[in-house]
Short mmCIF file of C-alpha atoms in Angstrom, two decimals:
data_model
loop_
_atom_site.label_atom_id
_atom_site.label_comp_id
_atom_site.label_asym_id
_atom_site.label_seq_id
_atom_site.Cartn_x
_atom_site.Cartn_y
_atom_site.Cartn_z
CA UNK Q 19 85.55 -37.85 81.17
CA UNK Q 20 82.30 -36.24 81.66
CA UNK Q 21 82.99 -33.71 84.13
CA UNK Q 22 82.04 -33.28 87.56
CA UNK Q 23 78.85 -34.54 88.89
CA UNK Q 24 76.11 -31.44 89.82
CA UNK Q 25 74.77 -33.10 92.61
CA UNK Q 26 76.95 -35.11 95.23
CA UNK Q 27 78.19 -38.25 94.80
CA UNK Q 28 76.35 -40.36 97.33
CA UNK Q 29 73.00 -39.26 95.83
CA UNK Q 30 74.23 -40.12 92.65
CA UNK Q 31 74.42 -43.81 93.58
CA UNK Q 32 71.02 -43.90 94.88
CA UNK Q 33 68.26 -45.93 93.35
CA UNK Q 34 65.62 -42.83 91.97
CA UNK Q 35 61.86 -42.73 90.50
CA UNK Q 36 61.55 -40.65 88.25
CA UNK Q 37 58.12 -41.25 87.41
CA UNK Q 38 57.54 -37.92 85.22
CA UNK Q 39 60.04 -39.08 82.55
CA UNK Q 40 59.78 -42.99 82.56
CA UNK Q 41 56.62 -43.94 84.06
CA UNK Q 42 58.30 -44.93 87.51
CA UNK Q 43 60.77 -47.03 86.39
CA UNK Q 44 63.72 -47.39 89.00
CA UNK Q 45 67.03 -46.04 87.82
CA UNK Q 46 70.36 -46.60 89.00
CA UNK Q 47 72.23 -44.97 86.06
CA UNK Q 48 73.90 -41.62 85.58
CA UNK Q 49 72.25 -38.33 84.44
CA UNK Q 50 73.47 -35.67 86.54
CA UNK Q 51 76.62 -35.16 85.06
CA UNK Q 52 77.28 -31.62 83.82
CA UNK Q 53 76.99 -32.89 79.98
CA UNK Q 54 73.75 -34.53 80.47
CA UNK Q 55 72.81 -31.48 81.58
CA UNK Q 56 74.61 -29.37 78.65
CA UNK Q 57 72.86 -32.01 76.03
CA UNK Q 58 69.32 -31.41 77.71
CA UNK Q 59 70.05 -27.66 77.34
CA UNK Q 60 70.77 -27.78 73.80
CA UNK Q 61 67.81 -29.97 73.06
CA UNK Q 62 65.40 -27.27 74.70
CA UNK Q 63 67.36 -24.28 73.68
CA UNK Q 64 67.35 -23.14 76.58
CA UNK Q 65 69.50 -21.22 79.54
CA UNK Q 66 70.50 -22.67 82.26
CA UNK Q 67 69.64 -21.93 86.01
CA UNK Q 68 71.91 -23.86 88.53
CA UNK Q 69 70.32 -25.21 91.74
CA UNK Q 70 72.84 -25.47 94.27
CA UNK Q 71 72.46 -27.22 97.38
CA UNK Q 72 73.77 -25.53 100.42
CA UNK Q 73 71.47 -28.83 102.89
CA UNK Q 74 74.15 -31.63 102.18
CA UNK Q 75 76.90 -29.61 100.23
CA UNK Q 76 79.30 -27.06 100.88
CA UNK Q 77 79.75 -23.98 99.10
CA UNK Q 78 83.46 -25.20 97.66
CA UNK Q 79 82.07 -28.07 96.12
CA UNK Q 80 79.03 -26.45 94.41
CA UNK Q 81 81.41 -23.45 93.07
CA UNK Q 82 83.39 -26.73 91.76
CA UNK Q 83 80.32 -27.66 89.83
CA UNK Q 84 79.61 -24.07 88.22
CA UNK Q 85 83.30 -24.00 87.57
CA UNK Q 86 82.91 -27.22 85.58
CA UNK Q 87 80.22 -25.99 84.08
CA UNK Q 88 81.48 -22.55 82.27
CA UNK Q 89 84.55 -24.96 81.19
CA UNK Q 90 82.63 -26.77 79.47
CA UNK Q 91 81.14 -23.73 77.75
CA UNK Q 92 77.80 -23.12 79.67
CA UNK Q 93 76.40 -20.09 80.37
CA UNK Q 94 76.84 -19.67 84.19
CA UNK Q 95 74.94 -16.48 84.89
CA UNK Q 96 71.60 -17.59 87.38
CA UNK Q 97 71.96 -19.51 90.48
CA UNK Q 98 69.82 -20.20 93.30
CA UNK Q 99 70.85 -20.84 96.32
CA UNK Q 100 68.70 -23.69 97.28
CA UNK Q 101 65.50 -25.10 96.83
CA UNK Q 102 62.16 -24.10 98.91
CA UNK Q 103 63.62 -23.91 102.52
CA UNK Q 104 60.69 -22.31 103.72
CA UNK Q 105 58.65 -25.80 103.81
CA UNK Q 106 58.51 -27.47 107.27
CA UNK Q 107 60.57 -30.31 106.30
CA UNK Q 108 62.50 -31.62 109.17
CA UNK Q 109 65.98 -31.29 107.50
CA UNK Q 110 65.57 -28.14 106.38
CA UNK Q 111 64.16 -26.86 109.52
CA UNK Q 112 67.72 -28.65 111.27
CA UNK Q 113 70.11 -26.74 108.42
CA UNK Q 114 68.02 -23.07 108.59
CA UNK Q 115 65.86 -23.13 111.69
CA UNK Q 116 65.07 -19.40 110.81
CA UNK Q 117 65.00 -17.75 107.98
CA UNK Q 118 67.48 -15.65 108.53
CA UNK Q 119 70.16 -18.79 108.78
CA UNK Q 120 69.04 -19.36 105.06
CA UNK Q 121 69.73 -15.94 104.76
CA UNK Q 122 73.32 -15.71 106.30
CA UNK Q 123 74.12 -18.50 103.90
CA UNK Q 124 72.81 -17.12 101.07
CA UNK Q 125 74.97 -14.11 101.86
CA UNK Q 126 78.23 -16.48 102.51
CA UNK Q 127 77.71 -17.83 99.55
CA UNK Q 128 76.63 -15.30 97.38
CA UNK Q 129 80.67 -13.70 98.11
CA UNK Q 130 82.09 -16.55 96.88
CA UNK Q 131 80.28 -17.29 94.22
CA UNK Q 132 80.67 -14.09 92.90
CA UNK Q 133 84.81 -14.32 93.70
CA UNK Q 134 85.13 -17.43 91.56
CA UNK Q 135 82.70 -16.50 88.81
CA UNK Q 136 82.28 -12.77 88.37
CA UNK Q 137 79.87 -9.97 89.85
CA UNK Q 138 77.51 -10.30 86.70
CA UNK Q 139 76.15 -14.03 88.14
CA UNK Q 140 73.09 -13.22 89.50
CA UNK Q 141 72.66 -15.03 92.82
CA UNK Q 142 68.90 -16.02 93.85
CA UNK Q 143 67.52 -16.38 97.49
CA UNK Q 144 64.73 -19.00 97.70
CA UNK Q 145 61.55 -17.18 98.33
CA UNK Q 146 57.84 -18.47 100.04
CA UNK Q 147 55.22 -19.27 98.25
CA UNK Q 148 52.11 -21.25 99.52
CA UNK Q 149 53.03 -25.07 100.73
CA UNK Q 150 52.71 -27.93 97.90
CA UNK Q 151 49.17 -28.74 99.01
CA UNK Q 152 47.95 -25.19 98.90
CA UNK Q 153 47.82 -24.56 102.61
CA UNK Q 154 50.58 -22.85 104.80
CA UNK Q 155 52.77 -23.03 107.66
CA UNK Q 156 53.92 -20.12 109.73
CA UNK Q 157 57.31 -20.94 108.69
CA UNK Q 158 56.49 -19.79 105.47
CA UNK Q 159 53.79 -17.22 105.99
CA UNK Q 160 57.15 -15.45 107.59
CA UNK Q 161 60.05 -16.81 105.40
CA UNK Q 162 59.78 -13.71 103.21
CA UNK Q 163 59.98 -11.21 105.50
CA UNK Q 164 62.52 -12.78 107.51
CA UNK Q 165 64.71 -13.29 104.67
CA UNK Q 166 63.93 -9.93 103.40
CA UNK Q 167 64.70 -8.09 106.62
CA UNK Q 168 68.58 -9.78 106.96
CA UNK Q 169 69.16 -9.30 102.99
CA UNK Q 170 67.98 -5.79 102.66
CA UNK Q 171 69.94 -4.97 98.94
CA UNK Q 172 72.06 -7.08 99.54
CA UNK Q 173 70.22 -9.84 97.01
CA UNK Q 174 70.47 -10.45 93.43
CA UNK Q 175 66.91 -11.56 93.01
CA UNK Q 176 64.77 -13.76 94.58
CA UNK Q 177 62.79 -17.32 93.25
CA UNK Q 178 59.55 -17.96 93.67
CA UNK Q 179 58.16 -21.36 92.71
CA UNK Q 180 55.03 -21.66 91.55
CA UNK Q 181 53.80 -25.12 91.34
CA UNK Q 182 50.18 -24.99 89.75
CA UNK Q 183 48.11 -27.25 87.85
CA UNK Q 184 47.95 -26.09 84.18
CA UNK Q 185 44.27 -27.40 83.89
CA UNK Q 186 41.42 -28.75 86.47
CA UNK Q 187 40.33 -31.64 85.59
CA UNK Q 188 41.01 -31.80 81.86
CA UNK Q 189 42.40 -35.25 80.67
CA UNK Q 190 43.14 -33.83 76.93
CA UNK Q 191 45.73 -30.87 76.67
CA UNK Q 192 43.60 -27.25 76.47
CA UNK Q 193 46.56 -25.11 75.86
CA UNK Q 194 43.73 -21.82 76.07
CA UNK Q 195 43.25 -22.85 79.95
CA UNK Q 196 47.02 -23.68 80.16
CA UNK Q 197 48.09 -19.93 78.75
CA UNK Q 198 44.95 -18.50 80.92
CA UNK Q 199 46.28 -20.48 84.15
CA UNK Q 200 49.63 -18.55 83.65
CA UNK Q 201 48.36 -15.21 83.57
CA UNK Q 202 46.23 -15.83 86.75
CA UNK Q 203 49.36 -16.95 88.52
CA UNK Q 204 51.30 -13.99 87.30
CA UNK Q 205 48.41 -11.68 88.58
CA UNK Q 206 48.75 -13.61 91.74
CA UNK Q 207 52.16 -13.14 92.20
CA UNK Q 208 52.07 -9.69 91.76
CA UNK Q 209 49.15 -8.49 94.24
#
């Protein structure tokens, strides 16, 4: 009664930490049913961007998920087509060994999604940005250009996250160095 699931079942069923939210408490529960997700959006006000997950899913079951999701009145209009492929973790170096597998895939599935939910969903390759602990790898010193060369126009956008600390060292919030950290990353980005 609560919809389909938007990840797959098996993870689902998995003990998790989610130490961000409840100070690392084990859970075993629910919570990524598409009306969790539809309260948490209506809490924040916010619009949703669907992560699908082409490294242990297909593309059938994902569309399943965004189809669930518009039925039950969400705004299915940004998806991204994975998340941060270009890192050298073992499994996703198995599922894309080159960036231009990611890229086939993102092309497969960019087709269908946009046969089952319209042309106006905008479909988002995963983009490179520098590795979690600020060095990088020439997997994804590359990704970019490799993705970028088998694409060409054929890409609705492209995601970049950017995982930064909002302050150095501050233990109190400083929202002025939060709001300054932003622009620097923005500036970064760009150049």
């Amino acid at each position: 009664d609560k919809g389909v699931m938007s990840l797959d079942m098996d993870f689902q069923s998995k003990v998790r930490l989610t130490s961000v939210f409840n100070g690392a408490i084990p859970r075993t529960f629910g919570g990524n049913f598409i009306t969790d997700f539809k309260a948490t959006l209506a809490h924040t006000g916010t619009k949703p961007l669907f992560v699908l997950n082409p490294l242990t899913s297909d593309k059938y079951y994902q569309i399943a998920m965004l189809l669930e999701a518009k039925l039950q009145n969400l705004n299915v209009k940004r998806v991204e087509i994975g998340n941060e492929f270009y890192l050298s973790k073992a499994a996703y170096m198995d599922k894309f060994p080159t960036a231009n597998d990611y890229a086939a895939t993102y092309l497969d599935w960019r087709l269908s999604i946009k046969d089952y939910l319209g042309s106006d969903v905008q479909v988002c390759a995963v983009a490179s940005n520098k590795n979690d602990d600020g060095g990088t790898s020439d997997r994804s010193e590359t990704w970019n250009s490799g993705i970028a060369s088998t694409l060409g126009a054929n890409v609705d956008s492209y995601t970049i996250h950017q995982y930064r600390a909002a302050t150095s060292g501050v233990s109190s919030i400083n929202y002025h160095s939060i709001f300054s950290r932003v622009n620097y990353d923005i500036n970064e980005l760009n150049n």
